[in-house]
């Protein structure tokens, strides 16, 4: 089912001169460029209002450029010279770009470019170019998943800048990681794959991948006709748009739409060497290292593939052994699966598959180019196969099981040297069965049967089946009785084989048993799935409880520390309480000593310290002494006036008459009082 989407595309005035064909999933659409209808526009209003501007948006940076202004001198001639085949209306395109049901509206549209457009050109608005190979052969679907986005962002390359083989490697890597149950991470991918660039003299084209340790087969050594099969893709719904773009707020408050990955060809990637994009083993995390080991172990468990010609006849070496080579993950077979379930089933069967590697004589070296010693081997192999030229090929085809390769990682090159593989020509020899060598895995004395299952057309109708002359002579030399005896024995053997085959292939028995076995497997699978789900829930619960336990233990330690601190504070508080009680008693004692009397004056109550009190007492003492002296002097003066002849010399105011003598009784006391005054002065100085 297809819908036509026509109108203006782009926000800067640029208009794509074509009509867009929106293709629903499952449809193969015809990309038909038509003349633009300038009078109508059905562009989604949500898309139209987005502030993208005229510039190209790439790698999170807004660049003001267009196809006519961008410098493509760094691009090689091939991408610049390849016009899209879909400019021709008669060519059908595979446009299954997303996985939705037919009833759902499409999220993306595909349109044909103009004849002058190239894969590396910058298209207006939110359009970007994609090769048909990415969707048809590689099986990539929009929107890109997180792994694909991380690869494009890390490489700083648009999806169309990667070679088709690189896209095939990416998709196969995802499927293998899903099958093995390992993380599909960018670090692991770029440890398995390194970069390989094409171009010369500073001009670049497509970027592909190579493997330092080979684990995957290349999709095709030379992918044909992909360069001209490309078209333009654009998101037409909000969900599709948000899968590729995000809003970035500028300092002035304006929001600009920026791309999450490069969508247009750019040169930034080539500014750095290919070594910059590698991930060494030492740079891998623990999970990625375990995943890499699991991936290598899986590939090393593959049985060997054997060389054979078009008729399925395997090649033998000079010792009569099958010529084999190391097998890798079959990328092409994996991507040719219609569903992920088929791909996972193929990966499950891949280690034990007995793959035939088609080799032509010109691929491994013609017999006339083989050294003389090995020419004899070729002749011996041909003679062993028989000398009846028109008969069917009966060379060895039963492949002995080969042991898995052992670690360490040492994957040999799968391209054998012509000199090391002497092969017979591609004619089909006939004759007796080929006896295996004494060193064969099947043991000495065993015979290799012709490949009648591998090649269903082993005996062709146009070919006559002949009996070798020695066999015919031996039959004719027998007498009738011996011949009848042999025939009876052989007929009985054939009947036993038929009966065995009928019993072993009885559908009534085998189908029921298979159904029962399948039911048991499904029941066991459901039980294991439920157990796994319960285990995951219990594991998550246990992790949560463990985390809570750690938090509780941490809180307990904190509370213990707080308790110890509080106990120390309590001890200090008790000590302070005891000291406080003693101080209170001292204060009460001192307060009792300095408690004011009932008849104290306000001036006396204002004296707050012993020093002030002593100072007041001293002042009063001095005033009293001065008063006594003044009274004594006044009395002496009065007596002198009344008794002019009165002798007053030698009678100071502080003397008295004792035993008829004038003495000073206070001299000793004054000395003692002087010492007390000095002490009082020291106390006053200390208090002040």
XYZ file of C-alpha atoms in Angstrom:
688
model
C 0.000 0.000 0.000
C 1.490 3.338 -0.980
C 0.553 6.965 -0.419
C 1.806 9.955 -2.337
C 3.354 12.723 -0.287
C 4.041 15.825 -2.377
C 4.882 19.404 -1.571
C 7.687 21.565 -0.193
C 10.547 20.009 1.700
C 13.047 22.007 3.692
C 12.868 25.086 5.868
C 15.149 27.444 4.061
C 13.272 27.940 0.821
C 14.804 24.941 -0.934
C 12.309 22.680 -2.635
C 12.892 19.137 -3.808
C 11.646 18.809 -7.373
C 9.991 15.420 -6.971
C 7.015 13.687 -5.453
C 7.603 11.507 -2.397
C 6.245 8.003 -2.361
C 5.490 6.966 1.203
C 5.798 3.188 1.366
C 4.244 1.048 4.084
C 6.101 -1.955 5.476
C 6.007 -5.038 3.352
C 5.572 -3.149 0.094
C 8.042 -2.763 -2.719
C 7.476 0.771 -3.931
C 8.258 2.473 -7.183
C 10.159 5.684 -6.577
C 8.752 8.056 -9.142
C 9.984 11.647 -9.373
C 7.251 13.841 -10.712
C 6.971 17.541 -11.395
C 6.385 19.597 -8.304
C 2.889 20.869 -7.585
C 3.533 24.408 -6.431
C -0.073 24.995 -5.497
C -0.444 22.343 -2.816
C 1.433 21.146 0.202
C 0.551 18.259 2.482
C 3.621 18.545 4.666
C 3.015 17.638 8.290
C 2.547 20.839 10.309
C 4.528 19.355 13.196
C 7.514 18.845 10.930
C 7.138 22.220 9.239
C 7.393 24.239 12.431
C 10.689 22.785 13.579
C 13.458 25.429 13.475
C 16.042 23.550 11.417
C 17.062 26.431 9.165
C 18.919 26.389 5.873
C 22.046 24.783 7.246
C 23.034 21.167 7.286
C 22.907 19.560 10.688
C 25.612 17.020 11.334
C 27.206 15.458 14.347
C 25.558 17.830 16.807
C 26.970 20.943 15.083
C 25.001 23.292 12.905
C 26.770 24.253 9.688
C 25.331 26.753 7.256
C 25.781 24.990 3.950
C 23.882 23.452 1.063
C 24.688 21.074 -1.750
C 25.646 23.933 -4.008
C 28.010 25.488 -1.468
C 29.603 22.477 0.236
C 33.124 21.565 -0.839
C 33.175 17.975 -2.130
C 36.758 18.054 -3.387
C 37.686 15.524 -0.681
C 35.216 12.967 -2.091
C 36.584 10.403 -4.561
C 35.359 10.217 -8.145
C 33.169 7.119 -7.704
C 30.607 8.584 -5.268
C 30.562 11.851 -7.200
C 30.000 10.093 -10.506
C 27.239 7.619 -9.604
C 23.715 8.765 -10.438
C 20.817 6.999 -8.712
C 19.007 4.365 -10.768
C 15.728 5.457 -9.222
C 15.693 8.646 -11.261
C 14.241 6.324 -13.898
C 10.514 5.806 -13.334
C 10.651 2.234 -14.613
C 12.999 0.957 -11.901
C 11.442 -0.597 -8.807
C 12.960 0.072 -5.389
C 12.901 -1.981 -2.217
C 11.565 0.535 0.279
C 10.807 -1.519 3.382
C 12.581 0.879 5.704
C 10.647 0.232 8.921
C 8.814 -2.551 10.712
C 5.155 -1.689 11.307
C 1.834 -3.201 10.423
C 0.056 -2.216 7.239
C -2.708 -0.511 9.228
C -0.293 1.872 10.961
C 0.652 5.108 9.193
C 4.253 5.282 7.961
C 6.884 7.152 9.939
C 9.306 7.635 7.036
C 9.049 8.479 3.363
C 11.358 7.537 0.525
C 11.813 9.686 -2.545
C 13.874 9.591 -5.702
C 16.639 12.188 -6.084
C 17.109 14.375 -9.118
C 19.466 13.313 -11.880
C 22.143 15.788 -10.824
C 22.064 14.635 -7.182
C 24.729 12.343 -5.777
C 24.905 10.121 -2.725
C 27.276 12.539 -0.949
C 25.205 15.671 -1.582
C 23.503 17.552 1.233
C 19.743 17.589 0.859
C 17.543 20.293 2.419
C 15.661 19.872 5.656
C 15.821 16.547 7.428
C 16.508 14.350 4.391
C 19.416 11.931 4.195
C 20.577 9.344 1.684
C 20.547 5.571 2.141
C 21.600 2.654 -0.039
C 18.938 0.124 -0.902
C 21.379 -2.572 0.258
C 21.040 -1.397 3.867
C 17.341 -2.312 3.941
C 17.107 -5.171 1.426
C 20.242 -7.252 2.022
C 21.510 -6.054 5.423
C 18.015 -6.013 6.948
C 18.488 -2.709 8.785
C 15.247 -0.987 9.798
C 14.477 2.545 10.882
C 14.744 3.961 13.427
C 18.365 2.951 13.976
C 18.884 1.048 17.215
C 21.219 2.241 19.959
C 24.125 0.062 18.783
C 23.922 1.358 15.200
C 23.623 4.950 16.446
C 26.705 4.502 18.639
C 28.733 3.162 15.677
C 27.770 6.049 13.380
C 28.451 8.590 16.133
C 31.816 7.058 17.083
C 32.977 6.928 13.456
C 31.554 10.379 12.677
C 30.188 8.982 9.436
C 26.805 9.077 7.766
C 25.220 5.627 7.229
C 25.734 5.912 3.459
C 29.481 6.477 3.976
C 29.862 2.879 5.151
C 30.446 0.166 2.572
C 27.613 -2.396 2.272
C 29.871 -5.127 3.653
C 30.352 -2.977 6.765
C 26.587 -2.651 7.235
C 26.256 -6.418 6.793
C 28.925 -6.996 9.459
C 27.063 -4.688 11.854
C 23.751 -6.507 11.451
C 25.356 -9.977 11.662
C 27.227 -8.906 14.806
C 23.926 -7.882 16.407
C 22.326 -11.254 15.636
C 25.322 -13.216 16.936
C 25.392 -11.198 20.175
C 21.678 -11.846 20.605
C 22.194 -15.573 20.027
C 25.134 -15.836 22.443
C 23.442 -13.685 25.077
C 26.291 -11.164 25.227
C 26.193 -7.394 25.169
C 26.217 -5.823 21.722
C 28.551 -2.963 22.608
C 30.491 -0.535 20.495
C 33.753 -1.362 22.291
C 33.439 -5.083 21.539
C 32.513 -4.388 17.910
C 35.551 -2.197 17.274
C 37.790 -4.748 18.937
C 36.551 -7.392 16.489
C 36.502 -5.048 13.469
C 39.063 -2.466 12.380
C 38.646 0.193 9.724
C 39.676 -0.019 6.103
C 39.434 3.054 3.903
C 39.260 3.405 0.150
C 40.417 6.324 -1.941
C 43.703 7.952 -2.770
C 45.499 11.291 -2.922
C 43.517 12.775 -0.070
C 40.145 11.866 -1.578
C 37.908 9.384 0.162
C 34.918 7.200 -0.610
C 33.389 4.376 1.430
C 34.732 3.038 4.719
C 34.685 -0.717 5.300
C 35.757 -3.096 8.066
C 38.460 -5.741 8.356
C 39.156 -8.322 11.036
C 42.559 -8.822 12.707
C 41.225 -12.183 13.950
C 38.726 -13.496 11.459
C 35.386 -14.503 12.958
C 32.874 -13.468 10.279
C 32.806 -14.253 6.574
C 32.502 -11.244 4.304
C 29.019 -10.833 2.869
C 30.469 -10.692 -0.641
C 34.005 -10.067 -1.774
C 32.626 -7.585 -4.285
C 29.114 -6.227 -3.747
C 27.793 -5.400 -7.190
C 25.422 -2.692 -8.378
C 24.984 -1.045 -4.988
C 26.517 2.293 -5.954
C 23.591 3.357 -8.150
C 20.784 2.040 -5.979
C 20.193 4.773 -3.421
C 17.387 7.120 -2.520
C 16.441 9.827 -0.035
C 14.755 9.124 3.310
C 13.073 11.578 5.673
C 11.145 11.290 8.980
C 7.519 12.412 8.771
C 6.303 11.772 12.332
C 7.357 13.132 15.686
C 8.578 9.719 16.860
C 10.733 9.256 13.758
C 12.087 12.788 14.068
C 13.011 12.403 17.734
C 14.894 9.188 16.958
C 17.399 11.231 14.904
C 17.267 14.738 16.397
C 17.189 16.504 19.731
C 16.653 20.084 20.855
C 19.590 22.163 22.055
C 18.989 25.439 23.834
C 21.289 28.292 22.823
C 22.496 30.990 25.272
C 19.881 33.381 23.871
C 17.133 30.906 24.805
C 16.393 29.765 21.262
C 15.994 26.016 20.705
C 17.774 24.471 17.737
C 17.218 20.998 16.321
C 20.481 19.025 16.269
C 21.158 15.567 14.854
C 22.217 12.724 17.157
C 24.393 11.143 14.436
C 25.916 12.409 11.176
C 23.319 12.142 8.417
C 25.292 13.808 5.620
C 28.679 12.991 4.186
C 31.445 14.734 6.089
C 35.212 14.752 6.155
C 35.733 14.907 9.933
C 36.216 11.145 10.193
C 39.290 11.172 7.951
C 41.134 13.753 10.068
C 42.107 10.922 12.420
C 43.946 7.713 11.620
C 42.189 4.361 11.577
C 44.082 3.417 14.746
C 42.112 6.061 16.643
C 38.898 4.081 16.171
C 40.315 0.736 17.324
C 39.604 -0.682 20.756
C 42.492 -2.732 22.115
C 41.932 -5.710 24.373
C 43.341 -3.804 27.344
C 40.662 -1.149 26.813
C 37.795 -3.650 27.081
C 35.804 -3.927 30.274
C 35.403 -7.195 32.126
C 32.025 -7.951 30.513
C 33.327 -7.217 27.018
C 36.339 -9.483 27.590
C 34.095 -12.352 28.645
C 31.824 -11.655 25.670
C 34.790 -11.680 23.275
C 35.994 -15.013 24.681
C 32.506 -16.460 24.272
C 32.360 -15.238 20.662
C 35.771 -16.712 19.820
C 34.935 -20.006 21.526
C 31.736 -20.186 19.497
C 33.571 -19.728 16.184
C 36.339 -22.130 17.178
C 33.726 -24.822 17.833
C 32.850 -24.889 14.111
C 33.618 -28.055 12.209
C 35.824 -27.715 9.154
C 34.392 -27.171 5.689
C 35.506 -29.391 2.810
C 36.418 -28.417 -0.711
C 34.272 -29.754 -3.536
C 33.497 -29.027 -7.169
C 30.129 -28.121 -8.665
C 29.004 -31.754 -8.647
C 29.741 -32.068 -4.930
C 32.821 -34.228 -5.447
C 35.231 -33.454 -2.608
C 38.882 -32.802 -3.342
C 41.474 -35.070 -1.773
C 45.064 -34.247 -0.970
C 48.073 -36.403 -1.764
C 47.392 -38.596 1.273
C 43.844 -39.260 0.134
C 42.404 -37.025 2.865
C 39.680 -34.440 2.357
C 40.921 -30.923 1.814
C 39.285 -28.757 4.463
C 39.406 -25.175 5.589
C 38.378 -23.197 8.636
C 34.779 -22.005 8.706
C 33.538 -18.715 10.084
C 30.154 -17.167 10.803
C 28.334 -17.096 7.464
C 27.279 -13.452 7.263
C 25.374 -13.778 4.002
C 23.419 -16.865 5.051
C 22.590 -15.163 8.327
C 21.186 -12.045 6.644
C 19.226 -14.083 4.115
C 17.022 -15.452 6.898
C 13.501 -14.033 6.759
C 13.057 -13.705 10.524
C 15.228 -13.388 13.593
C 13.999 -16.806 14.727
C 15.377 -18.372 11.537
C 18.669 -16.532 12.005
C 19.013 -17.751 15.591
C 18.193 -21.304 14.495
C 20.856 -21.056 11.794
C 23.418 -19.860 14.343
C 22.492 -22.779 16.577
C 23.131 -25.269 13.760
C 26.147 -23.506 12.286
C 28.906 -25.119 14.429
C 27.992 -28.664 13.339
C 27.076 -27.908 9.731
C 29.053 -29.787 7.099
C 29.536 -26.963 4.665
C 30.835 -27.607 1.207
C 33.247 -24.960 -0.047
C 32.923 -24.666 -3.810
C 36.355 -24.516 -5.411
C 36.998 -24.428 -9.127
C 40.201 -25.597 -10.719
C 41.214 -22.069 -11.627
C 40.728 -21.010 -7.988
C 43.076 -23.576 -6.535
C 45.487 -24.050 -9.407
C 45.168 -26.185 -12.530
C 46.778 -29.647 -12.415
C 49.310 -28.721 -15.042
C 50.638 -26.040 -12.682
C 51.083 -28.435 -9.793
C 54.611 -29.784 -9.144
C 55.460 -33.165 -10.632
C 55.233 -35.004 -7.349
C 51.707 -33.778 -6.800
C 50.681 -34.456 -10.417
C 51.133 -38.136 -9.599
C 48.761 -37.717 -6.690
C 46.193 -36.109 -8.980
C 46.500 -39.023 -11.394
C 46.176 -41.521 -8.554
C 43.045 -39.835 -7.251
C 41.497 -39.815 -10.726
C 42.390 -43.456 -11.330
C 41.013 -44.429 -7.954
C 37.703 -42.821 -8.864
C 37.436 -45.127 -11.881
C 38.245 -45.104 -15.567
C 34.725 -45.322 -17.035
C 34.579 -41.759 -18.300
C 30.831 -41.527 -18.778
C 29.901 -42.936 -15.403
C 28.781 -40.933 -12.413
C 31.250 -39.499 -9.932
C 31.868 -41.689 -6.936
C 34.592 -39.741 -5.204
C 34.552 -39.378 -1.447
C 31.709 -37.346 0.061
C 31.185 -38.689 3.589
C 33.004 -36.106 5.685
C 34.766 -37.305 8.810
C 34.061 -35.246 11.896
C 36.782 -32.770 12.688
C 37.690 -31.812 16.232
C 37.079 -28.203 17.270
C 39.969 -25.830 17.206
C 41.716 -25.161 20.469
C 42.762 -21.927 22.118
C 44.705 -19.699 21.969
C 43.133 -17.736 19.155
C 44.890 -18.723 16.004
C 42.546 -18.644 13.056
C 44.437 -19.534 9.859
C 43.923 -17.937 6.511
C 41.120 -19.613 4.562
C 42.813 -19.176 1.189
C 45.004 -22.250 0.558
C 48.049 -22.157 -1.595
C 47.564 -23.793 -5.019
C 50.807 -25.676 -4.646
C 49.658 -27.220 -1.378
C 46.361 -28.520 -2.776
C 46.823 -30.833 -5.799
C 43.336 -31.288 -7.229
C 41.975 -33.268 -10.146
C 40.126 -31.642 -13.018
C 36.408 -31.050 -12.939
C 35.421 -34.172 -14.883
C 33.318 -36.732 -13.076
C 35.241 -39.986 -12.769
C 33.489 -43.284 -12.149
C 34.615 -46.520 -10.607
C 34.800 -48.340 -7.306
C 34.490 -46.622 -3.945
C 37.530 -44.792 -2.671
C 39.284 -46.477 0.223
C 40.247 -44.120 3.019
C 43.839 -43.907 4.162
C 45.083 -45.681 7.310
C 45.287 -42.308 9.090
C 41.701 -41.374 8.271
C 39.368 -40.557 11.209
C 37.087 -43.363 9.975
C 39.837 -45.910 10.453
C 41.640 -48.175 7.961
C 39.557 -50.369 5.714
C 36.536 -48.025 5.558
C 35.057 -46.766 2.302
C 33.738 -43.346 1.344
C 30.319 -43.466 -0.346
C 29.314 -41.109 -3.173
C 27.431 -37.902 -2.210
C 23.914 -38.941 -3.258
C 22.243 -36.789 -0.577
C 24.362 -33.703 -1.177
C 23.841 -34.025 -4.933
C 20.309 -35.247 -5.652
C 21.078 -35.292 -9.371
C 24.115 -37.496 -8.852
C 22.894 -40.031 -11.409
C 21.711 -38.026 -14.371
C 19.158 -39.405 -16.822
C 21.263 -38.573 -19.840
C 24.190 -40.552 -18.492
C 24.437 -44.329 -18.758
C 25.481 -46.390 -15.773
C 28.122 -48.920 -16.741
C 29.711 -51.782 -14.873
C 33.498 -51.870 -14.844
C 34.983 -54.610 -17.002
C 36.590 -56.504 -14.072
C 33.239 -56.626 -12.295
C 31.406 -57.842 -15.423
C 34.046 -60.536 -15.972
C 33.739 -61.736 -12.356
C 29.941 -61.982 -12.720
C 30.127 -63.887 -15.973
C 32.715 -66.270 -14.560
C 30.319 -67.404 -11.822
C 28.225 -70.522 -12.340
C 24.439 -70.343 -12.121
C 24.228 -71.839 -8.623
C 26.744 -69.396 -7.144
C 25.060 -66.495 -8.914
C 21.627 -67.520 -7.555
C 23.084 -67.874 -4.055
C 24.640 -64.386 -4.195
C 21.429 -62.882 -5.586
C 19.313 -64.523 -2.867
C 21.655 -63.224 -0.176
C 21.763 -59.717 -1.695
C 17.976 -59.597 -2.240
C 17.445 -60.558 1.413
C 19.873 -57.815 2.438
C 18.009 -55.260 0.290
C 14.682 -56.336 1.816
C 16.149 -55.961 5.315
C 17.341 -52.465 4.404
C 13.860 -51.592 3.078
C 12.141 -52.932 6.195
C 14.546 -51.055 8.444
C 13.970 -47.843 6.492
C 10.180 -48.285 6.652
C 10.191 -48.878 10.396
C 12.615 -46.057 11.104
C 10.609 -43.616 8.968
C 7.155 -44.681 10.163
C 5.331 -41.339 10.473
C 2.682 -42.697 12.830
C 5.370 -43.524 15.343
C 7.977 -40.878 14.667
C 5.522 -37.978 14.399
C 3.850 -38.837 17.683
C 7.169 -39.285 19.407
C 8.436 -36.059 17.942
C 5.283 -34.243 19.038
C 5.642 -35.659 22.530
C 9.295 -34.719 22.589
C 8.463 -31.261 21.278
C 5.752 -30.868 23.901
C 8.188 -31.935 26.587
C 10.780 -29.518 25.279
C 8.250 -26.695 25.235
C 7.046 -27.567 28.719
C 10.609 -27.708 29.957
C 11.367 -24.448 28.190
C 8.371 -22.762 29.827
C 9.392 -24.151 33.196
C 12.965 -22.983 32.743
C 11.755 -19.602 31.534
C 9.548 -19.293 34.596
C 12.391 -20.440 36.850
C 14.685 -17.950 35.173
C 12.127 -15.191 35.646
C 11.674 -16.150 39.297
C 15.425 -16.322 39.735
C 15.831 -12.879 38.195
C 13.152 -11.481 40.502
C 14.734 -13.170 43.526
C 18.151 -11.985 42.407
C 16.885 -8.427 42.065
C 15.168 -8.704 45.456
C 18.336 -10.124 46.982
C 20.383 -7.332 45.471
C 17.912 -4.808 46.899
C 18.028 -6.469 50.327
C 21.824 -6.623 50.210
C 21.952 -2.940 49.397
C 19.504 -2.150 52.200
C 21.536 -4.334 54.584
C 24.669 -2.406 53.710
C 22.816 0.857 54.344
C 21.470 -0.440 57.689
C 24.936 -1.633 58.755
C 26.379 1.718 57.796
C 23.643 3.493 59.764
C 24.265 1.122 62.700
C 27.969 2.023 62.723
C 27.066 5.693 62.650
C 24.645 5.227 65.567
C 27.312 3.346 67.545
C 29.743 6.200 67.031
C 27.057 8.716 68.023
C 26.229 6.637 71.128
C 29.885 6.569 72.221
C 30.106 10.312 71.719
C 26.929 10.850 73.758
C 28.240 8.619 76.565
C 31.391 10.726 76.740
C 29.245 13.837 76.849
C 27.139 12.319 79.680
C 30.274 11.631 81.730
C 31.465 15.168 81.139
C 28.013 16.459 82.068
C 27.993 14.499 85.332
C 31.404 15.879 86.193
C 30.243 19.374 85.382
C 27.140 18.816 87.516
C 29.285 17.835 90.497
C 31.550 20.824 89.963
C 28.475 23.009 89.642
C 27.133 21.773 92.972
C 30.411 22.649 94.692
C 30.435 26.038 93.061
C 26.842 26.646 94.106
C 27.812 25.891 97.728
C 30.711 28.330 97.493
C 28.458 30.921 95.948
C 25.895 30.493 98.699
C 28.663 30.807 101.301
C 29.986 33.944 99.670
C 26.504 35.343 99.260
C 25.928 34.740 102.986
C 29.067 36.653 103.789
C 28.220 39.601 101.617
C 24.473 39.614 102.332
C 23.510 43.261 103.116
C 22.295 44.333 106.590
C 18.893 45.779 107.202
C 20.235 49.254 108.127
C 22.662 49.616 105.215
C 22.473 52.796 103.189
C 22.125 52.892 99.431
C 25.767 53.944 99.145
C 26.881 50.944 101.203
C 24.718 48.539 99.179
C 26.319 49.877 96.014
C 29.673 48.455 97.142
C 29.883 45.203 95.177
C 33.373 43.897 95.998
C 35.797 43.556 98.880
C 38.124 46.057 97.261
C 35.411 48.675 97.075
C 34.525 47.972 100.715
C 38.136 48.264 101.887
C 38.555 51.425 99.871
C 35.458 52.883 101.499
C 36.657 51.855 104.957
C 40.050 53.420 104.315
C 38.436 56.614 103.152
C 36.320 56.723 106.293
C 39.406 56.015 108.431
C 41.315 58.821 106.781
C 38.383 61.169 107.214
C 38.066 60.172 110.882
C 41.787 60.697 111.529
C 41.660 64.057 109.804
C 38.652 65.000 111.930
C 40.411 63.948 115.135
C 43.514 65.886 114.186
C 41.502 68.954 113.305
C 39.668 68.788 116.682
C 42.909 68.251 118.572
C 44.596 71.181 116.833
C 41.564 73.339 117.507
C 41.630 72.416 121.202
C 45.362 73.117 121.484
C 44.905 76.453 119.769
C 42.117 77.400 122.152
C 44.185 76.381 125.173
C 47.106 78.454 123.856
C 44.902 81.502 123.668
C 43.604 80.938 127.148
C 47.010 80.029 128.598
C 49.664 81.887 126.694
C 52.397 80.174 128.641
C 51.073 76.729 127.875
C 53.738 74.428 126.359
C 52.332 72.332 123.487
C 55.563 71.127 121.941
C 55.962 67.320 121.965
C 52.258 66.627 122.246
C 51.009 65.358 118.871
C 47.408 64.463 118.368
C 48.066 60.741 118.319
C 49.960 60.550 121.626
C 48.715 59.910 125.117
C 49.992 60.278 128.701
C 50.943 57.062 130.344
C 52.928 56.790 133.550
C 53.723 60.513 133.447
C 55.075 60.342 129.928
C 53.759 61.318 126.534
C 53.909 58.220 124.333
C 52.551 57.134 120.950
C 50.831 53.725 121.531
C 49.938 53.246 117.899
C 53.444 53.043 116.382
C 53.478 49.220 116.485
C 49.940 49.086 115.263
C 50.759 51.504 112.428
C 53.577 49.255 111.287
C 51.211 46.283 111.324
C 48.529 48.366 109.686
C 50.964 49.396 106.962
C 51.523 45.790 106.034
C 47.773 45.187 105.925
C 47.353 48.259 103.755
C 49.944 46.930 101.337
C 48.029 43.626 101.160
C 44.791 45.500 100.622
C 46.368 47.511 97.816
C 47.548 44.294 96.146
C 44.007 42.860 96.392
C 42.577 46.042 94.900
C 45.037 45.916 92.030
C 44.200 42.237 91.375
C 40.436 42.911 91.354
C 40.796 45.940 89.111
